[in-house]
């Protein structure tokens, strides 16, 4: 029997506090120290294997070797993902549920998303012209709440926008929070699920009619592998799993605004209105800035890889941020260079800001395509369609805040349409 080799191991009874202190850089810092793209540690009271890089991602997204059931901590399910959502499923059940999500990502669906985003940015600019200043992060949350609900076919009155966008934002911001912020996220999740469950029930009772190509209709009438309708609560969780990630793009939009401000030479290239450069710019925003730090899975059955033994049930964490900054994969990874995506021929495993692998059958984010459409339209407004003044503010951001954001949330003054 061939001997296995030991993982590089971080000392300590539990290193969860180090994750909270170092945030996005926790895994990367140790892979550099160990000179190894994987290592063993203890988090939340159990052994965990942390990995980064393209080979690690290719392994991690092998559905024959890893499962998602039981990988996400309860605190994440109670705030970010919701119970029984697609992120927690495996095998045929996951493929069937994921197909429901991917059915929405048609060319027509993406075109509609771009049009709706353009409309709501235009309406927002009209409101901003009456204000002295605005914060991009807060305002983009409300824009995207309106966008998400209109695109998904979810009824949303003007009076509800602020409340619902705050609920969705609280879920996102509670991911790694403790204390008051975490409890706020749990309460927001509970309120949002009750709201959406009521809407699903109204659809099924014929009180709300929506086109068959909308999220609301598709998810309300989706049947599982046994041919049974999802219970209303689970359907509500999955609709929120469309709307919440769209609102989370407000983080990317805030960093997009930061890049437009801090990269004047790159902004100048945007004035030509070239769609391909808009695409390259937003891809570099997604690669360069912190969004989601890492993702988890559990070993399905014991196996050996590159001489290391992965035991059944072990927790595995893949470093998303670290892989997108890996020096073996990216030239000058700590520089903001949109041109790196010109004629780029990447793989599903070396550029993974929203997960890796296959969209249709794997656990890569189904909403990645609509994220790009939203970001390109938002970038076009920030770079080409409005003018504004930039007051003195704190543009810095911290890697131990999850999610991370510029400390000022990006303040703009005297906004005018061009």
Short mmCIF file of C-alpha atoms in Angstrom, two decimals:
data_model
loop_
_atom_site.label_atom_id
_atom_site.label_comp_id
_atom_site.label_asym_id
_atom_site.label_seq_id
_atom_site.Cartn_x
_atom_site.Cartn_y
_atom_site.Cartn_z
CA UNK A 1 0.00 0.00 0.00
CA UNK A 2 1.42 3.33 -1.06
CA UNK A 3 2.09 5.72 1.81
CA UNK A 4 0.40 9.10 1.85
CA UNK A 5 2.18 12.28 2.83
CA UNK A 6 1.07 14.63 5.61
CA UNK A 7 -0.57 17.96 4.85
CA UNK A 8 1.33 21.07 5.93
CA UNK A 9 -0.44 21.84 9.19
CA UNK A 10 -1.28 25.06 10.98
CA UNK A 11 -0.80 24.74 14.73
CA UNK A 12 -3.53 25.61 17.22
CA UNK A 13 -6.66 24.09 18.74
CA UNK A 14 -8.88 26.30 16.56
CA UNK A 15 -7.97 29.05 14.11
CA UNK A 16 -11.37 30.57 13.42
CA UNK A 17 -10.30 33.87 14.97
CA UNK A 18 -7.44 34.05 12.47
CA UNK A 19 -9.97 33.81 9.63
CA UNK A 20 -11.91 36.73 11.11
CA UNK A 21 -8.69 38.74 11.56
CA UNK A 22 -7.24 38.08 8.11
CA UNK A 23 -10.39 37.55 6.04
CA UNK A 24 -9.74 37.15 2.33
CA UNK A 25 -6.00 36.67 2.87
CA UNK A 26 -6.23 33.89 5.46
CA UNK A 27 -5.67 30.97 3.08
CA UNK A 28 -3.25 32.80 0.79
CA UNK A 29 -1.05 33.91 3.69
CA UNK A 30 -0.59 30.31 4.81
CA UNK A 31 -0.05 28.82 1.37
CA UNK A 32 2.77 31.33 0.95
CA UNK A 33 4.20 30.47 4.36
CA UNK A 34 3.96 26.71 3.79
CA UNK A 35 5.04 27.06 0.13
CA UNK A 36 2.14 24.75 -0.63
CA UNK A 37 -1.24 25.36 -2.27
CA UNK A 38 -2.97 23.25 0.37
CA UNK A 39 -2.70 22.88 4.12
CA UNK A 40 -4.56 21.54 7.14
CA UNK A 41 -6.06 23.66 9.92
CA UNK A 42 -8.93 23.61 12.44
CA UNK A 43 -11.95 25.89 12.02
CA UNK A 44 -15.18 26.01 14.01
CA UNK A 45 -14.00 23.03 16.01
CA UNK A 46 -13.15 20.65 13.15
CA UNK A 47 -10.35 19.75 10.80
CA UNK A 48 -10.39 21.61 7.48
CA UNK A 49 -8.24 21.35 4.34
CA UNK A 50 -7.68 24.72 2.64
CA UNK A 51 -6.62 24.97 -1.01
CA UNK A 52 -5.99 27.51 -3.74
CA UNK A 53 -5.02 27.48 -7.42
CA UNK A 54 -6.23 26.01 -10.69
CA UNK A 55 -5.47 22.36 -9.93
CA UNK A 56 -7.13 22.68 -6.54
CA UNK A 57 -10.23 24.23 -8.13
CA UNK A 58 -10.41 21.47 -10.74
CA UNK A 59 -10.33 18.91 -7.93
CA UNK A 60 -12.80 20.82 -5.76
CA UNK A 61 -15.44 20.97 -8.52
CA UNK A 62 -15.28 17.23 -9.21
CA UNK A 63 -18.79 16.15 -8.18
CA UNK A 64 -17.62 12.55 -7.88
CA UNK A 65 -15.29 13.50 -5.05
CA UNK A 66 -17.11 16.26 -3.14
CA UNK A 67 -20.59 17.05 -1.89
CA UNK A 68 -22.14 20.31 -0.64
CA UNK A 69 -24.55 18.80 1.87
CA UNK A 70 -23.35 19.83 5.31
CA UNK A 71 -20.54 22.03 4.01
CA UNK A 72 -22.05 25.47 4.71
CA UNK A 73 -22.22 26.46 8.39
CA UNK A 74 -25.72 26.88 9.81
CA UNK A 75 -25.04 30.58 10.33
CA UNK A 76 -24.56 30.95 6.54
CA UNK A 77 -27.76 29.02 5.77
CA UNK A 78 -29.66 31.18 8.26
CA UNK A 79 -28.51 34.39 6.59
CA UNK A 80 -27.07 34.06 3.09
CA UNK A 81 -28.25 30.87 1.36
CA UNK A 82 -31.42 29.83 3.16
CA UNK A 83 -32.40 26.26 4.10
CA UNK A 84 -32.75 23.65 1.32
CA UNK A 85 -31.43 25.98 -1.40
CA UNK A 86 -29.66 24.83 -4.54
CA UNK A 87 -26.24 25.48 -2.97
CA UNK A 88 -26.81 22.61 -0.50
CA UNK A 89 -27.88 19.94 -3.01
CA UNK A 90 -25.92 17.19 -4.74
CA UNK A 91 -26.30 14.69 -7.57
CA UNK A 92 -29.45 14.44 -9.68
CA UNK A 93 -31.38 16.64 -7.27
CA UNK A 94 -28.84 19.43 -7.73
CA UNK A 95 -28.74 19.02 -11.53
CA UNK A 96 -32.53 19.21 -11.72
CA UNK A 97 -32.78 22.29 -9.48
CA UNK A 98 -29.82 23.99 -11.20
CA UNK A 99 -31.51 23.51 -14.58
CA UNK A 100 -34.38 25.62 -13.24
CA UNK A 101 -31.94 28.47 -12.62
CA UNK A 102 -30.09 28.07 -15.90
CA UNK A 103 -33.36 28.13 -17.88
CA UNK A 104 -33.56 31.85 -17.05
CA UNK A 105 -30.12 32.64 -18.48
CA UNK A 106 -31.21 32.78 -22.11
CA UNK A 107 -30.00 35.38 -24.58
CA UNK A 108 -33.38 37.09 -24.30
CA UNK A 109 -33.20 37.00 -20.51
CA UNK A 110 -29.77 38.65 -20.54
CA UNK A 111 -30.95 41.27 -23.03
CA UNK A 112 -33.90 42.13 -20.77
CA UNK A 113 -31.58 42.38 -17.78
CA UNK A 114 -29.40 44.91 -19.60
CA UNK A 115 -32.44 46.97 -20.64
CA UNK A 116 -33.95 46.96 -17.15
CA UNK A 117 -30.62 47.92 -15.59
CA UNK A 118 -30.26 50.81 -18.03
CA UNK A 119 -33.77 52.03 -17.22
CA UNK A 120 -33.27 52.01 -13.46
CA UNK A 121 -29.86 53.68 -13.65
CA UNK A 122 -31.48 56.45 -15.70
CA UNK A 123 -34.27 56.87 -13.16
CA UNK A 124 -31.77 56.89 -10.30
CA UNK A 125 -29.66 59.59 -11.95
CA UNK A 126 -32.78 61.73 -12.25
CA UNK A 127 -33.27 61.42 -8.49
CA UNK A 128 -29.59 62.07 -7.75
CA UNK A 129 -29.62 65.34 -9.68
CA UNK A 130 -31.83 66.78 -6.92
CA UNK A 131 -29.40 65.71 -4.16
CA UNK A 132 -26.15 67.25 -2.98
CA UNK A 133 -24.39 63.91 -2.75
CA UNK A 134 -25.02 60.17 -2.76
CA UNK A 135 -23.28 56.97 -1.67
CA UNK A 136 -22.87 54.51 -4.53
CA UNK A 137 -23.11 51.40 -2.34
CA UNK A 138 -26.44 52.28 -0.76
CA UNK A 139 -27.93 53.68 -3.95
CA UNK A 140 -26.86 50.72 -6.07
CA UNK A 141 -28.54 48.36 -3.60
CA UNK A 142 -31.85 50.11 -4.23
CA UNK A 143 -31.27 50.22 -8.00
CA UNK A 144 -30.56 46.49 -8.06
CA UNK A 145 -33.47 45.63 -5.80
CA UNK A 146 -35.75 47.34 -8.35
CA UNK A 147 -33.89 45.65 -11.23
CA UNK A 148 -34.00 42.19 -9.64
CA UNK A 149 -37.69 42.28 -8.81
CA UNK A 150 -38.72 43.64 -12.22
CA UNK A 151 -36.58 41.07 -14.06
CA UNK A 152 -37.82 38.23 -11.82
CA UNK A 153 -41.46 39.30 -12.05
CA UNK A 154 -41.75 39.90 -8.29
CA UNK A 155 -44.24 42.66 -7.38
CA UNK A 156 -42.50 45.57 -5.64
CA UNK A 157 -44.11 48.90 -4.88
CA UNK A 158 -42.13 52.13 -4.63
CA UNK A 159 -42.79 52.22 -0.89
CA UNK A 160 -41.24 48.77 -0.44
CA UNK A 161 -37.93 49.38 -2.20
CA UNK A 162 -35.90 50.70 0.71
CA UNK A 163 -37.14 48.09 3.18
CA UNK A 164 -36.63 45.12 0.86
CA UNK A 165 -33.19 46.28 -0.33
CA UNK A 166 -32.14 46.66 3.31
CA UNK A 167 -33.30 43.09 4.05
CA UNK A 168 -31.32 41.70 1.15
CA UNK A 169 -28.24 43.74 2.01
CA UNK A 170 -28.40 42.60 5.65
CA UNK A 171 -28.30 38.95 4.55
CA UNK A 172 -25.21 39.61 2.44
CA UNK A 173 -23.43 41.60 5.14
CA UNK A 174 -24.14 38.96 7.81
CA UNK A 175 -22.13 36.23 6.07
CA UNK A 176 -19.10 36.48 8.37
CA UNK A 177 -20.56 38.88 10.93
CA UNK A 178 -20.98 38.23 14.62
CA UNK A 179 -23.25 39.80 17.22
CA UNK A 180 -25.74 42.45 16.16
CA UNK A 181 -24.94 42.32 12.44
CA UNK A 182 -25.44 38.55 12.33
CA UNK A 183 -28.77 38.77 14.17
CA UNK A 184 -29.87 41.53 11.80
CA UNK A 185 -29.12 39.23 8.89
CA UNK A 186 -31.11 36.36 10.44
CA UNK A 187 -34.11 38.61 11.04
CA UNK A 188 -33.88 39.95 7.51
CA UNK A 189 -33.79 36.39 6.10
CA UNK A 190 -36.89 35.45 8.13
CA UNK A 191 -38.82 38.52 6.96
CA UNK A 192 -37.78 38.08 3.34
CA UNK A 193 -38.78 34.41 3.28
CA UNK A 194 -42.22 35.19 4.74
CA UNK A 195 -42.69 37.95 2.15
CA UNK A 196 -41.66 35.72 -0.75
CA UNK A 197 -43.60 32.67 0.49
CA UNK A 198 -46.75 34.79 0.54
CA UNK A 199 -46.08 35.86 -3.05
CA UNK A 200 -45.54 32.24 -4.18
CA UNK A 201 -48.81 31.24 -2.55
CA UNK A 202 -50.58 34.12 -4.30
CA UNK A 203 -49.22 32.93 -7.64
CA UNK A 204 -50.47 29.40 -7.01
CA UNK A 205 -53.88 30.69 -5.96
CA UNK A 206 -54.19 32.76 -9.13
CA UNK A 207 -53.98 36.13 -7.36
CA UNK A 208 -50.78 37.10 -9.24
CA UNK A 209 -50.26 36.41 -12.93
CA UNK A 210 -46.82 36.52 -14.48
CA UNK A 211 -45.33 35.51 -17.82
CA UNK A 212 -44.05 31.95 -17.98
CA UNK A 213 -40.46 33.08 -18.63
CA UNK A 214 -40.16 34.96 -15.33
CA UNK A 215 -38.38 33.69 -12.24
CA UNK A 216 -41.55 34.03 -10.16
CA UNK A 217 -43.62 31.83 -12.49
CA UNK A 218 -40.85 29.31 -13.19
CA UNK A 219 -39.93 28.77 -9.55
CA UNK A 220 -43.50 28.85 -8.22
CA UNK A 221 -44.51 26.01 -10.55
CA UNK A 222 -41.25 24.03 -10.54
CA UNK A 223 -41.60 20.31 -9.84
CA UNK A 224 -38.93 18.15 -8.23
CA UNK A 225 -37.68 14.77 -9.48
CA UNK A 226 -40.77 13.10 -7.99
CA UNK A 227 -43.03 15.40 -9.99
CA UNK A 228 -44.16 17.33 -6.92
CA UNK A 229 -44.24 21.10 -6.55
CA UNK A 230 -41.58 22.56 -4.31
CA UNK A 231 -43.10 23.56 -1.00
CA UNK A 232 -43.81 27.29 -1.00
CA UNK A 233 -41.03 27.99 1.51
CA UNK A 234 -38.36 26.31 -0.62
CA UNK A 235 -39.62 28.04 -3.78
CA UNK A 236 -39.35 31.32 -1.85
CA UNK A 237 -35.77 30.52 -0.81
CA UNK A 238 -34.81 29.89 -4.45
CA UNK A 239 -36.45 33.10 -5.70
CA UNK A 240 -34.47 34.97 -3.05
CA UNK A 241 -31.41 33.09 -4.37
CA UNK A 242 -31.97 34.98 -7.61
CA UNK A 243 -32.79 38.39 -6.13
CA UNK A 244 -30.22 38.48 -3.30
CA UNK A 245 -27.17 37.80 -5.52
CA UNK A 246 -28.34 40.52 -7.92
CA UNK A 247 -28.42 43.00 -5.03
CA UNK A 248 -24.98 41.70 -3.98
CA UNK A 249 -23.63 43.01 -7.28
CA UNK A 250 -23.81 46.41 -5.54
CA UNK A 251 -20.47 45.41 -3.98
CA UNK A 252 -18.97 44.99 -7.45
CA UNK A 253 -20.55 48.27 -8.59
CA UNK A 254 -18.97 50.10 -5.66
CA UNK A 255 -15.57 48.68 -6.56
CA UNK A 256 -16.25 49.51 -10.21
CA UNK A 257 -16.76 53.14 -9.18
CA UNK A 258 -13.50 52.99 -7.22
CA UNK A 259 -11.65 51.64 -10.27
CA UNK A 260 -13.11 54.36 -12.52
CA UNK A 261 -11.89 56.99 -10.04
CA UNK A 262 -8.46 55.52 -9.36
CA UNK A 263 -7.62 54.28 -12.87
CA UNK A 264 -7.94 57.37 -15.11
CA UNK A 265 -5.92 55.84 -17.95
CA UNK A 266 -8.17 52.81 -18.04
CA UNK A 267 -11.27 55.01 -17.80
CA UNK A 268 -10.14 56.96 -20.84
CA UNK A 269 -10.26 53.76 -22.90
CA UNK A 270 -13.95 53.38 -22.02
CA UNK A 271 -15.00 56.58 -23.78
CA UNK A 272 -15.04 54.83 -27.16
CA UNK A 273 -18.05 52.86 -26.00
CA UNK A 274 -16.45 49.56 -27.03
CA UNK A 275 -18.47 46.69 -25.56
CA UNK A 276 -15.42 44.43 -25.44
CA UNK A 277 -13.54 46.92 -23.29
CA UNK A 278 -16.50 47.29 -20.94
CA UNK A 279 -16.36 43.50 -20.65
CA UNK A 280 -12.61 43.44 -19.99
CA UNK A 281 -12.88 46.19 -17.37
CA UNK A 282 -15.64 44.50 -15.36
CA UNK A 283 -13.88 41.14 -15.58
CA UNK A 284 -10.80 42.74 -14.06
CA UNK A 285 -12.95 44.30 -11.32
CA UNK A 286 -14.24 40.81 -10.54
CA UNK A 287 -10.73 39.36 -10.51
CA UNK A 288 -8.93 42.17 -8.69
CA UNK A 289 -11.25 43.24 -5.86
CA UNK A 290 -12.47 41.06 -2.96
CA UNK A 291 -16.00 39.67 -3.30
CA UNK A 292 -16.52 36.20 -1.81
CA UNK A 293 -13.47 34.84 0.05
CA UNK A 294 -13.79 31.06 -0.17
CA UNK A 295 -16.33 28.28 -0.61
CA UNK A 296 -16.75 24.89 1.03
CA UNK A 297 -17.50 21.23 0.31
CA UNK A 298 -17.12 17.85 2.02
CA UNK A 299 -15.30 14.75 0.83
CA UNK A 300 -17.76 12.24 -0.60
CA UNK A 301 -15.58 9.13 -0.20
CA UNK A 302 -11.96 8.79 0.90
CA UNK A 303 -9.47 9.25 -1.95
CA UNK A 304 -5.83 10.15 -2.57
CA UNK A 305 -4.69 13.10 -4.71
CA UNK A 306 -1.09 14.08 -5.35
CA UNK A 307 -0.05 11.85 -2.46
CA UNK A 308 -2.46 13.45 0.06
CA UNK A 309 -5.35 11.50 1.58
CA UNK A 310 -8.73 13.22 1.67
CA UNK A 311 -10.97 11.41 4.16
CA UNK A 312 -14.72 10.98 3.86
CA UNK A 313 -16.65 13.82 5.51
CA UNK A 314 -13.71 16.22 5.82
CA UNK A 315 -14.37 19.91 5.27
CA UNK A 316 -12.58 21.42 2.26
CA UNK A 317 -12.28 25.16 1.60
CA UNK A 318 -11.31 26.58 -1.80
CA UNK A 319 -9.74 30.05 -1.84
CA UNK A 320 -11.59 32.06 -4.51
CA UNK A 321 -9.82 35.37 -3.94
CA UNK A 322 -6.41 33.70 -3.67
CA UNK A 323 -6.88 31.73 -6.90
CA UNK A 324 -7.79 34.94 -8.74
CA UNK A 325 -4.49 36.43 -7.47
CA UNK A 326 -2.29 33.36 -7.83
CA UNK A 327 1.09 34.41 -9.30
CA UNK A 328 1.33 31.17 -11.29
CA UNK A 329 -1.94 32.00 -13.07
CA UNK A 330 -1.85 35.78 -13.45
CA UNK A 331 0.88 38.14 -14.61
CA UNK A 332 1.37 40.91 -12.02
CA UNK A 333 -1.80 39.86 -10.15
CA UNK A 334 -1.71 42.85 -7.77
CA UNK A 335 -2.02 45.33 -10.63
CA UNK A 336 -5.36 46.39 -12.16
CA UNK A 337 -4.95 45.51 -15.85
CA UNK A 338 -8.19 45.06 -17.86
CA UNK A 339 -6.18 44.34 -21.01
CA UNK A 340 -5.23 40.97 -19.53
CA UNK A 341 -8.72 39.84 -20.62
CA UNK A 342 -8.17 40.86 -24.25
CA UNK A 343 -8.11 37.60 -26.22
CA UNK A 344 -8.09 35.82 -22.87
CA UNK A 345 -8.44 32.06 -23.06
CA UNK A 346 -8.98 31.00 -19.51
CA UNK A 347 -10.40 27.85 -17.99
CA UNK A 348 -13.38 27.29 -15.67
CA UNK A 349 -10.87 26.78 -12.85
CA UNK A 350 -8.39 29.68 -12.93
CA UNK A 351 -10.86 32.60 -12.87
CA UNK A 352 -13.41 31.87 -10.16
CA UNK A 353 -14.83 35.05 -8.56
CA UNK A 354 -18.27 33.40 -8.36
CA UNK A 355 -17.14 29.81 -8.19
CA UNK A 356 -15.65 27.49 -10.78
CA UNK A 357 -16.47 24.51 -12.92
CA UNK A 358 -19.52 24.05 -15.12
CA UNK A 359 -22.54 26.36 -14.92
CA UNK A 360 -25.10 23.74 -15.95
CA UNK A 361 -24.14 20.75 -13.84
CA UNK A 362 -21.69 22.15 -11.29
CA UNK A 363 -21.79 24.65 -8.46
CA UNK A 364 -20.61 27.70 -10.40
CA UNK A 365 -22.96 30.64 -9.83
CA UNK A 366 -25.88 30.55 -12.29
CA UNK A 367 -26.12 34.34 -12.13
CA UNK A 368 -22.62 35.02 -13.42
CA UNK A 369 -23.97 35.99 -16.85
CA UNK A 370 -26.45 38.52 -15.49
CA UNK A 371 -23.76 39.87 -13.16
CA UNK A 372 -21.72 40.81 -16.22
CA UNK A 373 -24.66 42.54 -17.93
CA UNK A 374 -25.47 44.56 -14.81
CA UNK A 375 -21.83 45.53 -14.30
CA UNK A 376 -21.27 46.59 -17.92
CA UNK A 377 -24.31 48.85 -17.89
CA UNK A 378 -23.35 50.30 -14.51
CA UNK A 379 -19.79 50.92 -15.69
CA UNK A 380 -21.04 52.70 -18.79
CA UNK A 381 -23.02 55.10 -16.59
CA UNK A 382 -20.15 55.71 -14.17
CA UNK A 383 -17.60 56.27 -16.93
CA UNK A 384 -19.59 57.78 -19.80
CA UNK A 385 -23.17 58.80 -19.07
CA UNK A 386 -22.91 61.04 -16.01
CA UNK A 387 -20.61 63.70 -14.61
CA UNK A 388 -19.88 64.15 -10.92
CA UNK A 389 -17.48 65.60 -8.39
CA UNK A 390 -15.45 63.38 -6.10
CA UNK A 391 -15.12 64.80 -2.57
CA UNK A 392 -12.26 63.87 -0.29
CA UNK A 393 -13.04 60.51 1.32
CA UNK A 394 -11.55 57.24 2.52
CA UNK A 395 -11.16 54.94 -0.49
CA UNK A 396 -9.30 52.25 1.47
CA UNK A 397 -10.84 48.86 2.20
CA UNK A 398 -9.99 46.10 4.64
CA UNK A 399 -9.40 42.46 3.78
CA UNK A 400 -10.73 41.33 7.15
CA UNK A 401 -14.17 42.78 6.44
CA UNK A 402 -16.31 40.16 4.70
CA UNK A 403 -17.76 41.47 2.49
CA UNK A 404 -15.11 44.13 1.97
CA UNK A 405 -16.04 47.61 0.73
CA UNK A 406 -14.35 51.00 0.36
CA UNK A 407 -14.77 52.62 3.76
CA UNK A 408 -16.57 55.66 2.32
CA UNK A 409 -18.95 53.51 0.21
CA UNK A 410 -17.88 55.91 -2.62
CA UNK A 411 -19.45 59.33 -2.24
CA UNK A 412 -20.27 61.33 -5.42
CA UNK A 413 -21.45 64.97 -5.49
CA UNK A 414 -23.20 67.19 -8.02
CA UNK A 415 -24.29 64.37 -10.33
CA UNK A 416 -25.58 65.34 -13.78
CA UNK A 417 -26.55 63.43 -16.88
CA UNK A 418 -24.35 64.06 -19.90
#
